Short mmCIF file of C-alpha atoms in Angstrom, two decimals:
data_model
loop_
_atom_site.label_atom_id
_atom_site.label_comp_id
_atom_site.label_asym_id
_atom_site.label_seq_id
_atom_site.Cartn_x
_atom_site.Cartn_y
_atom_site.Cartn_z
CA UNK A 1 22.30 -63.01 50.49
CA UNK A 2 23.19 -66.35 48.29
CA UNK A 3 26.32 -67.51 47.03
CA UNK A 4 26.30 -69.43 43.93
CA UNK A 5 29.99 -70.92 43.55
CA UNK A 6 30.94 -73.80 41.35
CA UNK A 7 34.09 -75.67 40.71
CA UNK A 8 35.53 -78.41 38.10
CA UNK A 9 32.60 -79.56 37.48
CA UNK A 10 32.34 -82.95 34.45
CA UNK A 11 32.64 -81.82 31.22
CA UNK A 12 29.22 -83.89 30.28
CA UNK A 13 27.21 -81.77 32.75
CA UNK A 14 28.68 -78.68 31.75
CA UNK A 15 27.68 -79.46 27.87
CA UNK A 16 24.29 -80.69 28.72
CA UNK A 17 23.63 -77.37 30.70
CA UNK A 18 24.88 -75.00 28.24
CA UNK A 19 22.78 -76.98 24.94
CA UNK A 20 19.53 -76.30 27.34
CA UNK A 21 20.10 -72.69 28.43
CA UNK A 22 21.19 -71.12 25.22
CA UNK A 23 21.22 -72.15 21.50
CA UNK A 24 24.37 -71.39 20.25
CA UNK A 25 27.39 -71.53 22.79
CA UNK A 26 30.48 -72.40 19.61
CA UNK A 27 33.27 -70.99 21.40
CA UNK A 28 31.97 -72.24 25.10
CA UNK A 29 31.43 -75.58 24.39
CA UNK A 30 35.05 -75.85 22.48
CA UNK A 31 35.76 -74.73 26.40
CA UNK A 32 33.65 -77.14 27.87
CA UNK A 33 35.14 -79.74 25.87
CA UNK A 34 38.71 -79.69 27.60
CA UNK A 35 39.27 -82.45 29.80
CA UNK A 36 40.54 -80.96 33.05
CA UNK A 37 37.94 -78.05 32.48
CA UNK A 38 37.91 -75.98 35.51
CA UNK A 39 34.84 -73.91 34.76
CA UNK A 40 32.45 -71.98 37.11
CA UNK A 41 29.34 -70.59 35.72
CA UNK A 42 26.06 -68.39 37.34
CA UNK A 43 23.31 -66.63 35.71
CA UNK A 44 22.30 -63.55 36.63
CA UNK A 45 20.11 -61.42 34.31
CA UNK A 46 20.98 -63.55 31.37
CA UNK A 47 25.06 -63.61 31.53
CA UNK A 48 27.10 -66.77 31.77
CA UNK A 49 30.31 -66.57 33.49
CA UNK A 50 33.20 -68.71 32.40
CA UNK A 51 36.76 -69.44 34.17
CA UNK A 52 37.60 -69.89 37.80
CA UNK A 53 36.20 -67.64 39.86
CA UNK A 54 36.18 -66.78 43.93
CA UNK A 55 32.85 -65.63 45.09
CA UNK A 56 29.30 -64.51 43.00
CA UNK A 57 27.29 -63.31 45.76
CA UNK A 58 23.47 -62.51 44.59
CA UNK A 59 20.43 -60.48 46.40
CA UNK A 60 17.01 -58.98 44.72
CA UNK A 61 15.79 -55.70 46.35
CA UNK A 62 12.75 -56.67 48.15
CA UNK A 63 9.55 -54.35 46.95
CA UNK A 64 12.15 -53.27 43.84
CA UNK A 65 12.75 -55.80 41.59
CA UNK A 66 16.38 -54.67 41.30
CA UNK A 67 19.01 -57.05 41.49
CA UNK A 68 21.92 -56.82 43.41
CA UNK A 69 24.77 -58.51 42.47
CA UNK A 70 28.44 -58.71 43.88
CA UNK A 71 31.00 -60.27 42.67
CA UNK A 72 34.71 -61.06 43.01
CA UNK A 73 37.19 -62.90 40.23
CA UNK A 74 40.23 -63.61 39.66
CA UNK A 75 40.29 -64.99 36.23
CA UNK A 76 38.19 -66.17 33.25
CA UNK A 77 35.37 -64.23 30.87
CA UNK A 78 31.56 -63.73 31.06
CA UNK A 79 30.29 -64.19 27.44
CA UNK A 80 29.01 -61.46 25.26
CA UNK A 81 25.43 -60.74 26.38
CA UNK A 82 22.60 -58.15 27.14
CA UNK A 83 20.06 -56.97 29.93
CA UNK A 84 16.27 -55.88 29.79
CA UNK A 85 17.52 -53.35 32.45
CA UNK A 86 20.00 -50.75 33.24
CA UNK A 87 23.45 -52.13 34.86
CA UNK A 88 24.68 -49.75 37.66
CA UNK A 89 28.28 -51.26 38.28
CA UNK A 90 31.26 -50.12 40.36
CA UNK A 91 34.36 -51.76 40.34
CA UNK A 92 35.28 -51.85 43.88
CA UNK A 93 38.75 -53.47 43.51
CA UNK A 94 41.69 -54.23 40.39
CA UNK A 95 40.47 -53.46 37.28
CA UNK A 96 37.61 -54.37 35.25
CA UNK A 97 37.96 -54.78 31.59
CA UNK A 98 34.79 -54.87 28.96
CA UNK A 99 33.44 -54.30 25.58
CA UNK A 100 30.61 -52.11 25.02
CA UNK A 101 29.37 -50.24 21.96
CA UNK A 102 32.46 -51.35 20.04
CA UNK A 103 35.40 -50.07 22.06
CA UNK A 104 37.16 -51.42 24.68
CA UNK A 105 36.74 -49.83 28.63
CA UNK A 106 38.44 -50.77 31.41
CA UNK A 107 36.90 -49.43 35.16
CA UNK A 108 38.75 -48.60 38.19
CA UNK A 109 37.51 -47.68 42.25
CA UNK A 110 35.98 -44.84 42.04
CA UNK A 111 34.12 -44.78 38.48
CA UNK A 112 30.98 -45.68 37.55
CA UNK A 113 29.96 -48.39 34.77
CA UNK A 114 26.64 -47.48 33.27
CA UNK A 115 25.45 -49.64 30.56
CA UNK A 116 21.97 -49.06 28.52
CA UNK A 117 19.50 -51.74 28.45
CA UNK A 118 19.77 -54.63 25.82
CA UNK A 119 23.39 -53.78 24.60
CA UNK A 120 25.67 -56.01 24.01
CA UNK A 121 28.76 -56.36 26.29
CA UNK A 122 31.00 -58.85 28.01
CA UNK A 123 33.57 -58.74 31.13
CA UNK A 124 37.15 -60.40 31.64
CA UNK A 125 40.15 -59.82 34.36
CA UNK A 126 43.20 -58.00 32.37
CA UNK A 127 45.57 -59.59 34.72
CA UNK A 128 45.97 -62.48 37.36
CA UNK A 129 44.83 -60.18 40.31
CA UNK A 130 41.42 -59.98 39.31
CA UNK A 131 38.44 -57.66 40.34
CA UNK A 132 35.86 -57.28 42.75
CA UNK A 133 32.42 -55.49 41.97
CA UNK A 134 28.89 -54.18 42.68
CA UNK A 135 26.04 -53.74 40.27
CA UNK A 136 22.62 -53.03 40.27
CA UNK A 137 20.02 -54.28 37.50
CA UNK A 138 17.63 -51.21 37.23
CA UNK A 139 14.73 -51.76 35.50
CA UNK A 140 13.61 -49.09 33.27
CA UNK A 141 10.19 -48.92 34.20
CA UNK A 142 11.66 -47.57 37.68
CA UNK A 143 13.76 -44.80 35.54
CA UNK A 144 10.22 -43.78 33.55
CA UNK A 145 9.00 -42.40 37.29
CA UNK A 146 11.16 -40.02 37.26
CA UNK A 147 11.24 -38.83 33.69
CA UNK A 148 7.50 -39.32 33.45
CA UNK A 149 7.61 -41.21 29.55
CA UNK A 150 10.44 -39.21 28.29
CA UNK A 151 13.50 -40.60 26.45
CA UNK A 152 15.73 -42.64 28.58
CA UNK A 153 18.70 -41.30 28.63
CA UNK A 154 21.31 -43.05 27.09
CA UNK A 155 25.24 -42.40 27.70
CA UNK A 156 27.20 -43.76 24.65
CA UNK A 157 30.25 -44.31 26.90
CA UNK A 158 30.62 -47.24 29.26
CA UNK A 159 32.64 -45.96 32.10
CA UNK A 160 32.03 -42.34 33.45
CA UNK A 161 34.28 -40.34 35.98
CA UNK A 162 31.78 -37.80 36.58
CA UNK A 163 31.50 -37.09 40.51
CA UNK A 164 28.03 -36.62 40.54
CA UNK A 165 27.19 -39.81 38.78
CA UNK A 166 29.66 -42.03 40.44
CA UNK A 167 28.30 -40.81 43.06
CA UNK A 168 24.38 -41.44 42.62
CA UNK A 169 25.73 -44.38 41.46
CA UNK A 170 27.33 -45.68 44.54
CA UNK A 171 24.44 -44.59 47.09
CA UNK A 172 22.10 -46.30 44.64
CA UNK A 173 23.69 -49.56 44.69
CA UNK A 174 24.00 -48.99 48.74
CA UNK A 175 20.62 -48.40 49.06
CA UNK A 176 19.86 -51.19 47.40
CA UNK A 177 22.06 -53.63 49.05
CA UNK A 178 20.23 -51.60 52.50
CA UNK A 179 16.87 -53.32 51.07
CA UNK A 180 14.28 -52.20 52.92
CA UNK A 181 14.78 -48.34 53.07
CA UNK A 182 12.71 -47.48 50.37
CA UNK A 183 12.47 -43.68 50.81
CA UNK A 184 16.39 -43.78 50.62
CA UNK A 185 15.64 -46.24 47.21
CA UNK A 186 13.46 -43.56 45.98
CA UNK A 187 15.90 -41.09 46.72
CA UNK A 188 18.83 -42.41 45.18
CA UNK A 189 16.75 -43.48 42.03
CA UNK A 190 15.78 -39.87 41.54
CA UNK A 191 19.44 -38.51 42.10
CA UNK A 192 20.97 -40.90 39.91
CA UNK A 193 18.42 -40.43 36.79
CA UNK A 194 18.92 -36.83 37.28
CA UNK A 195 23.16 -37.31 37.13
CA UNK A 196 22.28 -39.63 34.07
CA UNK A 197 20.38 -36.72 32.05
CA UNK A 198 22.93 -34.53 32.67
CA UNK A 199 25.66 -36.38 31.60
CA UNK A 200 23.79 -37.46 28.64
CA UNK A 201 24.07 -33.30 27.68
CA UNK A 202 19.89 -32.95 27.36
CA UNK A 203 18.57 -29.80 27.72
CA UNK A 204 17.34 -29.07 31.69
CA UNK A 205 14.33 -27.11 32.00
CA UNK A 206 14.14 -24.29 34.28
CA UNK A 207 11.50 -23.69 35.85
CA UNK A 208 10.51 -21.63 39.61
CA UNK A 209 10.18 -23.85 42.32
CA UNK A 210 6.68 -24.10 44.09
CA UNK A 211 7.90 -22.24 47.35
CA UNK A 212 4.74 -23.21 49.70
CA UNK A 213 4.69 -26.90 48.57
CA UNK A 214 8.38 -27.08 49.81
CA UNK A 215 7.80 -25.49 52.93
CA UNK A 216 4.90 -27.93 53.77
CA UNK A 217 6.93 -30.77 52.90
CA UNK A 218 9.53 -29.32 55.49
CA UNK A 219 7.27 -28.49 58.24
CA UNK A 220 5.82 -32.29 57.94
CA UNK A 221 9.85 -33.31 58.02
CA UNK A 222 10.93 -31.28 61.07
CA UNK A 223 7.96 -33.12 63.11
CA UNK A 224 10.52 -35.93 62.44
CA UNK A 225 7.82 -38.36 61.29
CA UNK A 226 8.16 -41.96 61.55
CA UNK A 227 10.80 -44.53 59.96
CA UNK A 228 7.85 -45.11 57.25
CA UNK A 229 8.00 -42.09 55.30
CA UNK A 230 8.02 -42.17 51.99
CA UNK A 231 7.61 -39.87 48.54
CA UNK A 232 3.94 -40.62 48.87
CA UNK A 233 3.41 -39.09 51.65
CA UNK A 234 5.52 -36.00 50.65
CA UNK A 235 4.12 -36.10 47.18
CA UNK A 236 0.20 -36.03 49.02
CA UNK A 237 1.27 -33.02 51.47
CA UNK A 238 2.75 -31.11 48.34
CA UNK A 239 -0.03 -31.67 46.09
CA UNK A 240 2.08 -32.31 43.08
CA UNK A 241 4.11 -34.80 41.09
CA UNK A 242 6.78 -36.67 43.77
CA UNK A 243 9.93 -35.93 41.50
CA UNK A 244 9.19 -32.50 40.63
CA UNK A 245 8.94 -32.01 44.38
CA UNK A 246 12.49 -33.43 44.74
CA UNK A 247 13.87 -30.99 42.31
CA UNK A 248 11.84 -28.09 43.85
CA UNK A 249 12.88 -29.44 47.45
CA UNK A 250 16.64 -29.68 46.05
CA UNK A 251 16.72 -26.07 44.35
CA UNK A 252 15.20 -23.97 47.62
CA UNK A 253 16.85 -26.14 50.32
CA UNK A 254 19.96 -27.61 48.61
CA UNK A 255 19.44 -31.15 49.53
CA UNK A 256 16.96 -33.80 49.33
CA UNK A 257 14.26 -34.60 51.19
CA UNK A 258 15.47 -38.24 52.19
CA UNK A 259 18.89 -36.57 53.22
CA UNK A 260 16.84 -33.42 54.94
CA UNK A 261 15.34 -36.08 56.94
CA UNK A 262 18.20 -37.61 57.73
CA UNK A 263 19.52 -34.68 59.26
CA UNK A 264 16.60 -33.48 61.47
CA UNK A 265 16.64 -37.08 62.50
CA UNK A 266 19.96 -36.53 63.66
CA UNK A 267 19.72 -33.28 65.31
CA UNK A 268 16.49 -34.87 67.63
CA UNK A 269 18.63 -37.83 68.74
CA UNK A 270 21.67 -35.26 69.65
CA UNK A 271 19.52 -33.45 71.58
CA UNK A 272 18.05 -36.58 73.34
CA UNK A 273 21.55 -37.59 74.47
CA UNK A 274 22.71 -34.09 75.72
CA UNK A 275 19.56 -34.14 77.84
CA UNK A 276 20.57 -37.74 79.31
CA UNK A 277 18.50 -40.30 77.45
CA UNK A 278 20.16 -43.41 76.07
CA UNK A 279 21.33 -44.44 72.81
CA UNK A 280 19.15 -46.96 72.40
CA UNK A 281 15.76 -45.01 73.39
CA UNK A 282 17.32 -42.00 71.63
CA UNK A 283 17.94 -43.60 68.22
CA UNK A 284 13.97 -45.02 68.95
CA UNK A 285 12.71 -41.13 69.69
CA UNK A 286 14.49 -39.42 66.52
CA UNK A 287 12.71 -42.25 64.15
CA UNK A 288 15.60 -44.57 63.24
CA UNK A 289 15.15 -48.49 62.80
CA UNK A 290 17.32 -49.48 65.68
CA UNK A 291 20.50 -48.32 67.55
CA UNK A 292 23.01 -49.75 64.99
CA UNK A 293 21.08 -48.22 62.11
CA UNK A 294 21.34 -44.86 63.80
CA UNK A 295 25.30 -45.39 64.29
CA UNK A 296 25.59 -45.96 60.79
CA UNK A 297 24.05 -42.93 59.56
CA UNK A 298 25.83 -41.09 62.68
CA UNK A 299 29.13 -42.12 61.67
CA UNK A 300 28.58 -41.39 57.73
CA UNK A 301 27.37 -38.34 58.43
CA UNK A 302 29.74 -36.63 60.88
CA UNK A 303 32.43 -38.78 60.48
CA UNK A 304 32.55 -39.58 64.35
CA UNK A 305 30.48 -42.55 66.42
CA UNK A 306 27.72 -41.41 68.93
CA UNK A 307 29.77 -42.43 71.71
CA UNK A 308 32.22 -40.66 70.60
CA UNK A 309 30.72 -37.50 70.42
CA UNK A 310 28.64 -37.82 73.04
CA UNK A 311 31.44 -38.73 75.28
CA UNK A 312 31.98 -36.37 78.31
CA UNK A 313 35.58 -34.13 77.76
CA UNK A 314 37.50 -35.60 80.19
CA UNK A 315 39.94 -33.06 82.39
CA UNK A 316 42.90 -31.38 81.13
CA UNK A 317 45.58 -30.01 83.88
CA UNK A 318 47.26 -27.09 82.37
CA UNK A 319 50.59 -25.79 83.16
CA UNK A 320 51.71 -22.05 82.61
#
């Protein structure tokens, strides 16, 4: 992961940058102009940040083509501008003030900013404590595999406190920042487009899941396959489209695939440990990348290290 951080840097170089990368900067260059400018600019996606700033870290999903960015500030304004893509934001700390779709929204932990592609919006700090952040650019070509060349959907509003979507929100922009779990990616791309509909109030078809498909798809899981698998394979075994099998999957079993998998994954290393392997070779057996990968998952799951639960009750004396 890159960090792109500038500081006070000449007014001369900061003019000659901004003539070359856009054609009209007015307001910016009146900025630029200032001699004791202290002014730190990135791009990312086509926005120019302006003001002092802490930290822009940057990272592109490898296999994706969705860009990760994080970002902490303390002061200062990124310029009215627009994406090609989806932005999947969380504010993670302060608040986050914008405008988007001609009203003002501010965004605090624990909501989710979802902004349509190629509208207009901008970003400041409403007071000297700043904000921290995560977003996601998602293209929409990845959101037409799931609706299969319907609509996008489109939520007029900029910040949404819906648990469901701040939720698919989140393990999106974790799976992306994970990079190279690309089930998970698939996953959370399915979950979050799904949250997105809904929210947008369209209609949701009904329609009976395809009971023996599923059950393939969960025999082929329980064999707790290898760290590889993906919605391709599941999509093959099922003989039908791979997000139609998701909601099928979702309606008879009442999870996803990815997070079924996760599970059985889980149960086979558990086992492996109460019959005396270690956690190393057991986190190998049940399919997961390495032993810190499968204390991660572990410890998000049941809330409790391997160790931990693995460790032997020790004594207890009781008096009556």
């Amino acid at each position: 992961m890159k960090s792109y951080i500038a500081r006070r840097l000449p007014p001369r170089f900061i003019r000659r940058c901004m003539s070359s990368l856009r054609p009209n900067f007015g307001h910016w260059r009146s900025v630029a102009d200032r001699r004791k400018a202290d002014i730190n600019f990135t791009l990312a996606g086509g926005w120019l940040f302006v003001g002092p700033i802490r930290k822009i870290t940057m990272s592109t999903l490898h296999g994706h083509g969705v860009e990760l960015v994080e970002a902490r500030l303390r002061v200062g304004a990124f310029s009215p501008h627009r994406h090609d893509t989806y932005t999947i934001a969380m504010t993670t700390a302060g608040v986050q003030s914008f405008n988007y779709r001609g009203n003002g929204w501010r965004s605090l932990p624990g909501q989710a900013i979802i902004l349509h592609p190629d509208e207009v919006h901008d970003g400041y700090c409403c007071d000297t404590s700043g904000f921290s952040y995560r977003a996601a650019y998602l293209p929409p070509a990845h959101v037409q595999t799931v609706i299969g060349g319907a609509a996008l959907p489109f939520l007029a509003k900029g910040v949404s406190t819906d648990t469901d979507l701040v939720g698919s929100a989140l393990r999106l922009i974790t799976m992306c920042a994970a990079g190279n779990n690309h089930f998970g990616y698939q996953d959370a791309l399915h979950e979050l487009v799904s949250a997105m509909q809904r929210c947008e109030g369209g209609p949701a078809a009904r329609r009976t899941a395809n009971r023996e498909a599923v059950m393939r798809v969960r025999e082929f899981l329980d064999s707790v396959p290898s760290p590889g698998t993906n919605l391709d394979q599941l999509e093959e075994i099922a003989g039908y489209g791979r997000w139609q099998l998701s909601r099928d999957f979702r309606s008879l079993l009442g999870t996803s695939p990815y997070r079924y998998l996760q599970f059985r994954r889980l149960e086979r290393a558990r086992q492996l440990l109460r019959s005396g392997l270690g956690m190393a070779a057991a986190a190998h057996e049940a399919g997961f990348a390495d032993q810190s990968h499968f204390g991660r998952v572990f410890r998000r799951t049941f809330g409790t290290t391997p160790m931990a639960w693995h460790r032997p009750e020790q004594p207890r004396t009781i008096i009556l």
